PDB file of C-alpha atoms in Angstrom:
ATOM      1  CA  UNK A   1       7.943  25.396  14.697  1.00  0.00           C
ATOM      2  CA  UNK A   2       4.889  25.019  11.698  1.00  0.00           C
ATOM      3  CA  UNK A   3       6.508  24.351   8.348  1.00  0.00           C
ATOM      4  CA  UNK A   4       9.737  24.833   9.603  1.00  0.00           C
ATOM      5  CA  UNK A   5      11.536  22.210   7.381  1.00  0.00           C
ATOM      6  CA  UNK A   6       9.214  22.173   4.431  1.00  0.00           C
ATOM      7  CA  UNK A   7       7.142  25.703   3.915  1.00  0.00           C
ATOM      8  CA  UNK A   8       6.892  24.396   0.320  1.00  0.00           C
ATOM      9  CA  UNK A   9       5.544  21.148   0.998  1.00  0.00           C
ATOM     10  CA  UNK A  10       6.088  18.603  -1.420  1.00  0.00           C
ATOM     11  CA  UNK A  11       4.011  15.758  -3.058  1.00  0.00           C
ATOM     12  CA  UNK A  12       5.597  12.507  -4.594  1.00  0.00           C
ATOM     13  CA  UNK A  13       3.963  10.753  -7.664  1.00  0.00           C
ATOM     14  CA  UNK A  14       4.883   7.791  -9.459  1.00  0.00           C
ATOM     15  CA  UNK A  15       3.701   6.191 -12.284  1.00  0.00           C
ATOM     16  CA  UNK A  16       4.017   2.994 -13.830  1.00  0.00           C
ATOM     17  CA  UNK A  17       7.311   2.186 -12.416  1.00  0.00           C
ATOM     18  CA  UNK A  18       9.260  -0.656 -14.076  1.00  0.00           C
ATOM     19  CA  UNK A  19      12.272  -1.857 -12.821  1.00  0.00           C
ATOM     20  CA  UNK A  20      14.258  -4.685 -11.924  1.00  0.00           C
ATOM     21  CA  UNK A  21      18.164  -5.953 -11.639  1.00  0.00           C
ATOM     22  CA  UNK A  22      20.406  -7.035 -14.753  1.00  0.00           C
ATOM     23  CA  UNK A  23      17.566  -6.351 -17.261  1.00  0.00           C
ATOM     24  CA  UNK A  24      14.809  -7.825 -15.575  1.00  0.00           C
ATOM     25  CA  UNK A  25      11.942  -6.550 -14.281  1.00  0.00           C
ATOM     26  CA  UNK A  26      11.008  -8.022 -10.643  1.00  0.00           C
ATOM     27  CA  UNK A  27       8.377  -4.908 -10.116  1.00  0.00           C
ATOM     28  CA  UNK A  28       5.620  -3.710 -12.833  1.00  0.00           C
ATOM     29  CA  UNK A  29       3.364  -0.945 -13.397  1.00  0.00           C
ATOM     30  CA  UNK A  30       3.980   0.751  -9.637  1.00  0.00           C
ATOM     31  CA  UNK A  31       1.719   4.012  -9.193  1.00  0.00           C
ATOM     32  CA  UNK A  32       1.313   6.499  -6.247  1.00  0.00           C
ATOM     33  CA  UNK A  33       0.264   9.090  -5.307  1.00  0.00           C
ATOM     34  CA  UNK A  34       2.082  10.303  -2.191  1.00  0.00           C
ATOM     35  CA  UNK A  35       0.546  13.725  -0.575  1.00  0.00           C
ATOM     36  CA  UNK A  36       2.671  16.178   0.917  1.00  0.00           C
ATOM     37  CA  UNK A  37       3.370  16.851   4.536  1.00  0.00           C
ATOM     38  CA  UNK A  38       1.520  13.266   5.000  1.00  0.00           C
ATOM     39  CA  UNK A  39       2.901   9.462   5.899  1.00  0.00           C
ATOM     40  CA  UNK A  40       2.462   6.627   3.340  1.00  0.00           C
ATOM     41  CA  UNK A  41       2.985   3.389   4.078  1.00  0.00           C
ATOM     42  CA  UNK A  42       4.164   0.619   1.860  1.00  0.00           C
ATOM     43  CA  UNK A  43       3.235  -2.926   3.098  1.00  0.00           C
ATOM     44  CA  UNK A  44       4.037  -6.240   1.559  1.00  0.00           C
ATOM     45  CA  UNK A  45       6.233  -9.460   2.305  1.00  0.00           C
ATOM     46  CA  UNK A  46      10.302  -9.811   2.022  1.00  0.00           C
ATOM     47  CA  UNK A  47      10.844  -9.762  -1.532  1.00  0.00           C
ATOM     48  CA  UNK A  48       7.587  -8.124  -2.543  1.00  0.00           C
ATOM     49  CA  UNK A  49       9.897  -5.361  -4.478  1.00  0.00           C
ATOM     50  CA  UNK A  50       9.054  -2.041  -1.523  1.00  0.00           C
ATOM     51  CA  UNK A  51      13.140  -1.423  -1.208  1.00  0.00           C
ATOM     52  CA  UNK A  52      13.228  -1.838  -4.545  1.00  0.00           C
ATOM     53  CA  UNK A  53      10.859   1.081  -5.522  1.00  0.00           C
ATOM     54  CA  UNK A  54      12.664   3.377  -2.563  1.00  0.00           C
ATOM     55  CA  UNK A  55      16.014   3.129  -4.402  1.00  0.00           C
ATOM     56  CA  UNK A  56      14.366   3.729  -7.918  1.00  0.00           C
ATOM     57  CA  UNK A  57      12.467   7.038  -6.935  1.00  0.00           C
ATOM     58  CA  UNK A  58      16.104   7.899  -5.068  1.00  0.00           C
ATOM     59  CA  UNK A  59      17.914   6.828  -8.624  1.00  0.00           C
ATOM     60  CA  UNK A  60      19.997   3.736  -7.051  1.00  0.00           C
ATOM     61  CA  UNK A  61      18.352   1.867  -9.159  1.00  0.00           C
ATOM     62  CA  UNK A  62      17.442   2.097 -13.161  1.00  0.00           C
ATOM     63  CA  UNK A  63      14.208   2.970 -14.414  1.00  0.00           C
ATOM     64  CA  UNK A  64      12.583   0.747 -16.766  1.00  0.00           C
ATOM     65  CA  UNK A  65       9.409   2.395 -17.590  1.00  0.00           C
ATOM     66  CA  UNK A  66       7.435   5.331 -15.662  1.00  0.00           C
ATOM     67  CA  UNK A  67       7.756   8.808 -14.711  1.00  0.00           C
ATOM     68  CA  UNK A  68       8.953  10.439 -11.153  1.00  0.00           C
ATOM     69  CA  UNK A  69       6.980  13.526 -10.386  1.00  0.00           C
ATOM     70  CA  UNK A  70       8.355  15.486  -7.360  1.00  0.00           C
ATOM     71  CA  UNK A  71       6.154  18.630  -6.683  1.00  0.00           C
ATOM     72  CA  UNK A  72       5.524  19.839 -10.258  1.00  0.00           C
ATOM     73  CA  UNK A  73       8.966  18.642 -11.187  1.00  0.00           C
ATOM     74  CA  UNK A  74       9.600  15.935 -13.677  1.00  0.00           C
ATOM     75  CA  UNK A  75      12.314  14.087 -11.673  1.00  0.00           C
ATOM     76  CA  UNK A  76      12.611  10.788 -13.849  1.00  0.00           C
ATOM     77  CA  UNK A  77      15.901  11.498 -15.630  1.00  0.00           C
ATOM     78  CA  UNK A  78      17.780  13.115 -12.635  1.00  0.00           C
ATOM     79  CA  UNK A  79      20.673  12.310 -10.667  1.00  0.00           C
ATOM     80  CA  UNK A  80      20.384  10.964  -7.495  1.00  0.00           C
ATOM     81  CA  UNK A  81      22.212  13.989  -6.269  1.00  0.00           C
ATOM     82  CA  UNK A  82      20.212  16.513  -8.070  1.00  0.00           C
ATOM     83  CA  UNK A  83      16.994  14.916  -6.000  1.00  0.00           C
ATOM     84  CA  UNK A  84      18.745  15.431  -2.384  1.00  0.00           C
ATOM     85  CA  UNK A  85      19.012  18.839  -4.104  1.00  0.00           C
ATOM     86  CA  UNK A  86      15.635  19.198  -4.502  1.00  0.00           C
ATOM     87  CA  UNK A  87      14.384  17.759  -0.462  1.00  0.00           C
ATOM     88  CA  UNK A  88      13.722  14.117  -1.938  1.00  0.00           C
ATOM     89  CA  UNK A  89      15.884  12.054   0.847  1.00  0.00           C
ATOM     90  CA  UNK A  90      16.598   7.951   1.158  1.00  0.00           C
ATOM     91  CA  UNK A  91      17.532   6.308   4.276  1.00  0.00           C
ATOM     92  CA  UNK A  92      18.074   2.846   4.200  1.00  0.00           C
ATOM     93  CA  UNK A  93      17.651   0.080   6.420  1.00  0.00           C
ATOM     94  CA  UNK A  94      20.905  -0.055   7.609  1.00  0.00           C
ATOM     95  CA  UNK A  95      21.776   2.964  10.182  1.00  0.00           C
ATOM     96  CA  UNK A  96      23.528   5.687   8.108  1.00  0.00           C
ATOM     97  CA  UNK A  97      26.145   7.685  10.290  1.00  0.00           C
ATOM     98  CA  UNK A  98      29.118   8.236  10.827  1.00  0.00           C
ATOM     99  CA  UNK A  99      30.128   6.014  13.855  1.00  0.00           C
ATOM    100  CA  UNK A 100      33.582   7.897  14.569  1.00  0.00           C
ATOM    101  CA  UNK A 101      32.223  11.144  14.575  1.00  0.00           C
ATOM    102  CA  UNK A 102      29.719  12.807  17.421  1.00  0.00           C
ATOM    103  CA  UNK A 103      26.438  13.496  16.962  1.00  0.00           C
ATOM    104  CA  UNK A 104      26.672  17.720  16.377  1.00  0.00           C
ATOM    105  CA  UNK A 105      29.045  16.445  13.824  1.00  0.00           C
ATOM    106  CA  UNK A 106      26.664  14.337  12.003  1.00  0.00           C
ATOM    107  CA  UNK A 107      24.175  16.334  11.801  1.00  0.00           C
ATOM    108  CA  UNK A 108      25.889  19.472  10.765  1.00  0.00           C
ATOM    109  CA  UNK A 109      27.638  17.029   8.467  1.00  0.00           C
ATOM    110  CA  UNK A 110      24.140  16.983   6.664  1.00  0.00           C
ATOM    111  CA  UNK A 111      23.962  20.867   6.655  1.00  0.00           C
ATOM    112  CA  UNK A 112      27.026  21.594   4.126  1.00  0.00           C
ATOM    113  CA  UNK A 113      25.509  22.676   1.642  1.00  0.00           C
ATOM    114  CA  UNK A 114      23.150  25.074   3.051  1.00  0.00           C
ATOM    115  CA  UNK A 115      25.058  28.582   2.982  1.00  0.00           C
ATOM    116  CA  UNK A 116      22.640  30.811   5.543  1.00  0.00           C
ATOM    117  CA  UNK A 117      23.894  30.070   9.258  1.00  0.00           C
ATOM    118  CA  UNK A 118      20.227  31.206  10.188  1.00  0.00           C
ATOM    119  CA  UNK A 119      18.206  27.964   8.351  1.00  0.00           C
ATOM    120  CA  UNK A 120      20.932  25.774   9.845  1.00  0.00           C
ATOM    121  CA  UNK A 121      20.253  27.134  13.729  1.00  0.00           C
ATOM    122  CA  UNK A 122      16.547  26.744  12.994  1.00  0.00           C
ATOM    123  CA  UNK A 123      16.886  22.982  11.439  1.00  0.00           C
ATOM    124  CA  UNK A 124      18.989  22.396  14.070  1.00  0.00           C
ATOM    125  CA  UNK A 125      16.854  23.495  17.052  1.00  0.00           C
ATOM    126  CA  UNK A 126      14.003  21.384  15.547  1.00  0.00           C
ATOM    127  CA  UNK A 127      16.021  18.083  15.172  1.00  0.00           C
ATOM    128  CA  UNK A 128      16.584  18.793  18.874  1.00  0.00           C
ATOM    129  CA  UNK A 129      13.585  19.255  19.968  1.00  0.00           C
ATOM    130  CA  UNK A 130      12.242  17.010  17.357  1.00  0.00           C
ATOM    131  CA  UNK A 131      14.542  14.145  18.798  1.00  0.00           C
ATOM    132  CA  UNK A 132      15.672  15.709  22.544  1.00  0.00           C
ATOM    133  CA  UNK A 133      17.692  13.081  23.258  1.00  0.00           C
ATOM    134  CA  UNK A 134      20.103  14.403  20.618  1.00  0.00           C
ATOM    135  CA  UNK A 135      20.252  17.542  22.437  1.00  0.00           C
ATOM    136  CA  UNK A 136      21.873  15.541  25.465  1.00  0.00           C
ATOM    137  CA  UNK A 137      24.609  13.637  22.992  1.00  0.00           C
ATOM    138  CA  UNK A 138      26.098  16.085  20.593  1.00  0.00           C
ATOM    139  CA  UNK A 139      29.261  15.714  21.954  1.00  0.00           C
ATOM    140  CA  UNK A 140      28.489  11.974  22.231  1.00  0.00           C
ATOM    141  CA  UNK A 141      30.561   9.117  19.357  1.00  0.00           C
ATOM    142  CA  UNK A 142      27.567   8.473  17.402  1.00  0.00           C
ATOM    143  CA  UNK A 143      28.689   5.002  17.127  1.00  0.00           C
ATOM    144  CA  UNK A 144      27.987   4.011  20.880  1.00  0.00           C
ATOM    145  CA  UNK A 145      25.134   5.070  20.576  1.00  0.00           C
ATOM    146  CA  UNK A 146      21.942   2.537  20.662  1.00  0.00           C
ATOM    147  CA  UNK A 147      20.111   1.623  17.031  1.00  0.00           C
ATOM    148  CA  UNK A 148      17.073   3.566  17.879  1.00  0.00           C
ATOM    149  CA  UNK A 149      19.297   7.105  19.083  1.00  0.00           C
ATOM    150  CA  UNK A 150      21.354   6.319  15.729  1.00  0.00           C
ATOM    151  CA  UNK A 151      18.367   5.816  13.765  1.00  0.00           C
ATOM    152  CA  UNK A 152      17.614   9.206  15.367  1.00  0.00           C
ATOM    153  CA  UNK A 153      20.344  10.891  14.017  1.00  0.00           C
ATOM    154  CA  UNK A 154      20.173   9.213  10.156  1.00  0.00           C
ATOM    155  CA  UNK A 155      16.880  11.000   9.999  1.00  0.00           C
ATOM    156  CA  UNK A 156      18.416  14.284  11.584  1.00  0.00           C
ATOM    157  CA  UNK A 157      21.354  14.608   8.933  1.00  0.00           C
ATOM    158  CA  UNK A 158      18.738  14.011   6.372  1.00  0.00           C
ATOM    159  CA  UNK A 159      16.411  16.965   8.014  1.00  0.00           C
ATOM    160  CA  UNK A 160      19.418  19.308   8.034  1.00  0.00           C
ATOM    161  CA  UNK A 161      20.421  19.265   4.161  1.00  0.00           C
ATOM    162  CA  UNK A 162      16.655  20.206   3.855  1.00  0.00           C
ATOM    163  CA  UNK A 163      14.726  16.776   3.143  1.00  0.00           C
ATOM    164  CA  UNK A 164      11.383  17.442   2.158  1.00  0.00           C
ATOM    165  CA  UNK A 165      10.282  14.319   0.994  1.00  0.00           C
ATOM    166  CA  UNK A 166      11.601  11.444   3.345  1.00  0.00           C
ATOM    167  CA  UNK A 167      11.476   7.796   2.460  1.00  0.00           C
ATOM    168  CA  UNK A 168      12.047   5.946   5.509  1.00  0.00           C
ATOM    169  CA  UNK A 169      12.913   2.091   4.706  1.00  0.00           C
ATOM    170  CA  UNK A 170      12.054  -0.101   8.239  1.00  0.00           C
ATOM    171  CA  UNK A 171      13.475   2.341  10.517  1.00  0.00           C
ATOM    172  CA  UNK A 172      11.378  -0.163  13.554  1.00  0.00           C
ATOM    173  CA  UNK A 173      14.199  -3.199  12.155  1.00  0.00           C
ATOM    174  CA  UNK A 174      16.320  -4.339  14.869  1.00  0.00           C
ATOM    175  CA  UNK A 175      14.420  -1.674  17.874  1.00  0.00           C
ATOM    176  CA  UNK A 176      11.885  -2.676  20.553  1.00  0.00           C
ATOM    177  CA  UNK A 177       8.165  -1.815  20.370  1.00  0.00           C
ATOM    178  CA  UNK A 178       8.377   0.868  23.175  1.00  0.00           C
ATOM    179  CA  UNK A 179      11.446   3.006  20.963  1.00  0.00           C
ATOM    180  CA  UNK A 180       9.577   2.284  17.690  1.00  0.00           C
ATOM    181  CA  UNK A 181       6.551   3.903  18.690  1.00  0.00           C
ATOM    182  CA  UNK A 182       9.093   7.044  19.860  1.00  0.00           C
ATOM    183  CA  UNK A 183      10.421   6.858  16.156  1.00  0.00           C
ATOM    184  CA  UNK A 184       6.686   7.060  15.084  1.00  0.00           C
ATOM    185  CA  UNK A 185       5.899   9.883  17.235  1.00  0.00           C
ATOM    186  CA  UNK A 186       8.693  11.451  15.793  1.00  0.00           C
ATOM    187  CA  UNK A 187       8.071  10.973  12.019  1.00  0.00           C
ATOM    188  CA  UNK A 188       4.338  11.666  12.869  1.00  0.00           C
ATOM    189  CA  UNK A 189       5.332  14.779  14.447  1.00  0.00           C
ATOM    190  CA  UNK A 190       7.783  15.566  11.563  1.00  0.00           C
ATOM    191  CA  UNK A 191       4.867  15.875   8.481  1.00  0.00           C
ATOM    192  CA  UNK A 192       2.027  17.351  10.875  1.00  0.00           C
ATOM    193  CA  UNK A 193       4.771  20.248  12.326  1.00  0.00           C
ATOM    194  CA  UNK A 194       7.915  20.293   9.972  1.00  0.00           C
ATOM    195  CA  UNK A 195       5.889  20.193   6.802  1.00  0.00           C
ATOM    196  CA  UNK A 196       8.303  17.092   5.707  1.00  0.00           C
ATOM    197  CA  UNK A 197       6.322  14.464   2.687  1.00  0.00           C
ATOM    198  CA  UNK A 198       7.309  10.629   4.533  1.00  0.00           C
ATOM    199  CA  UNK A 199       7.360   7.441   1.818  1.00  0.00           C
ATOM    200  CA  UNK A 200       7.504   4.635   4.941  1.00  0.00           C
ATOM    201  CA  UNK A 201       8.292   1.074   4.238  1.00  0.00           C
ATOM    202  CA  UNK A 202       7.191  -1.249   7.492  1.00  0.00           C
ATOM    203  CA  UNK A 203       7.229  -5.236   8.469  1.00  0.00           C
ATOM    204  CA  UNK A 204       5.296  -3.886  12.278  1.00  0.00           C
ATOM    205  CA  UNK A 205       1.918  -2.946  10.745  1.00  0.00           C
ATOM    206  CA  UNK A 206      -0.044  -3.027  14.001  1.00  0.00           C
ATOM    207  CA  UNK A 207       2.397  -0.293  14.845  1.00  0.00           C
ATOM    208  CA  UNK A 208       2.249   1.721  11.672  1.00  0.00           C
ATOM    209  CA  UNK A 209      -1.184   1.842  11.319  1.00  0.00           C
ATOM    210  CA  UNK A 210      -1.630   4.493  14.427  1.00  0.00           C
ATOM    211  CA  UNK A 211       1.217   6.658  12.710  1.00  0.00           C
ATOM    212  CA  UNK A 212      -0.509   6.696   8.612  1.00  0.00           C
ATOM    213  CA  UNK A 213      -2.496   8.534   6.987  1.00  0.00           C
ATOM    214  CA  UNK A 214      -2.539   6.446   3.967  1.00  0.00           C
ATOM    215  CA  UNK A 215      -1.747   2.669   2.797  1.00  0.00           C
ATOM    216  CA  UNK A 216      -0.228   0.860  -0.794  1.00  0.00           C
ATOM    217  CA  UNK A 217       0.390  -2.897  -0.753  1.00  0.00           C
ATOM    218  CA  UNK A 218       2.861  -5.030  -2.607  1.00  0.00           C
ATOM    219  CA  UNK A 219       3.105  -8.757  -2.988  1.00  0.00           C
ATOM    220  CA  UNK A 220       5.199  -9.783  -5.834  1.00  0.00           C
ATOM    221  CA  UNK A 221       6.660  -6.600  -7.273  1.00  0.00           C
ATOM    222  CA  UNK A 222       2.725  -4.732  -7.925  1.00  0.00           C
ATOM    223  CA  UNK A 223       0.449  -2.859  -5.693  1.00  0.00           C
ATOM    224  CA  UNK A 224      -2.071  -5.015  -5.080  1.00  0.00           C
ATOM    225  CA  UNK A 225      -4.159  -2.735  -2.404  1.00  0.00           C
ATOM    226  CA  UNK A 226      -4.777   1.017  -1.711  1.00  0.00           C
ATOM    227  CA  UNK A 227      -6.287   2.065   1.866  1.00  0.00           C
ATOM    228  CA  UNK A 228      -6.690   5.169   4.038  1.00  0.00           C
ATOM    229  CA  UNK A 229      -5.860   4.571   7.172  1.00  0.00           C
ATOM    230  CA  UNK A 230      -9.333   3.958   8.516  1.00  0.00           C
ATOM    231  CA  UNK A 231      -9.698   0.960   5.922  1.00  0.00           C
ATOM    232  CA  UNK A 232      -6.236   0.017   6.670  1.00  0.00           C
ATOM    233  CA  UNK A 233      -7.110  -0.601  10.294  1.00  0.00           C
ATOM    234  CA  UNK A 234     -10.779  -1.833   9.282  1.00  0.00           C
ATOM    235  CA  UNK A 235      -9.171  -4.871   7.507  1.00  0.00           C
ATOM    236  CA  UNK A 236      -8.667  -7.787   9.022  1.00  0.00           C
ATOM    237  CA  UNK A 237      -6.724  -9.966   6.630  1.00  0.00           C
ATOM    238  CA  UNK A 238      -3.363  -8.519   7.411  1.00  0.00           C
ATOM    239  CA  UNK A 239      -1.725 -11.849   7.930  1.00  0.00           C
ATOM    240  CA  UNK A 240      -2.737 -12.822   3.807  1.00  0.00           C
ATOM    241  CA  UNK A 241       0.035  -9.965   3.068  1.00  0.00           C
ATOM    242  CA  UNK A 242       2.883 -11.777   4.230  1.00  0.00           C
TER     243      UNK A 242
END
């Protein structure tokens, strides 16, 4: 199923981003290149500004300064819904599912703007192949599923909607190490086989480093380091980040 979801892989370029709340900057001069079809992790202590950066890229926080490029398109001033239509999807820490609907209903809701039935079925087949448990639970009410399964549903909704750049905010939050590993393996497949570009915010550095391609580190609202996966794995002072 190579490149089933994103046949044209998109990069995400963040240039000199500054943002904050009520006119007060809390994130300063952030520049990152999220390579197409790769997994990039953003690490940092609680309050470093990681979620603020993601929400700003998604258009949910005001951008004080900077430029955002999705592929060749400048989305700096684009409305949040237009960013989604172009394939940029943000999944927050909360499990974003419709708890009273079935798994099937949740997934198909993600595809409501897709008019081609063939594309819908291709995406559904990929999601079920990526998360086999969902194929077994299509008629189950989403709110009755475990935390890890609900996270899979929320990712499935994003993929059904045509996510080409997927931003995941602490997907392992509240999950066991085993379920976290399963989720990371699926995310790795999503990038390699689905062609989706992934920006991942995480606290679980140890597990995350086995699956990412590139790493940025934030502290107090600024990027303080950038590493390849090998460089990050060789770093011995991660405790200082937190």
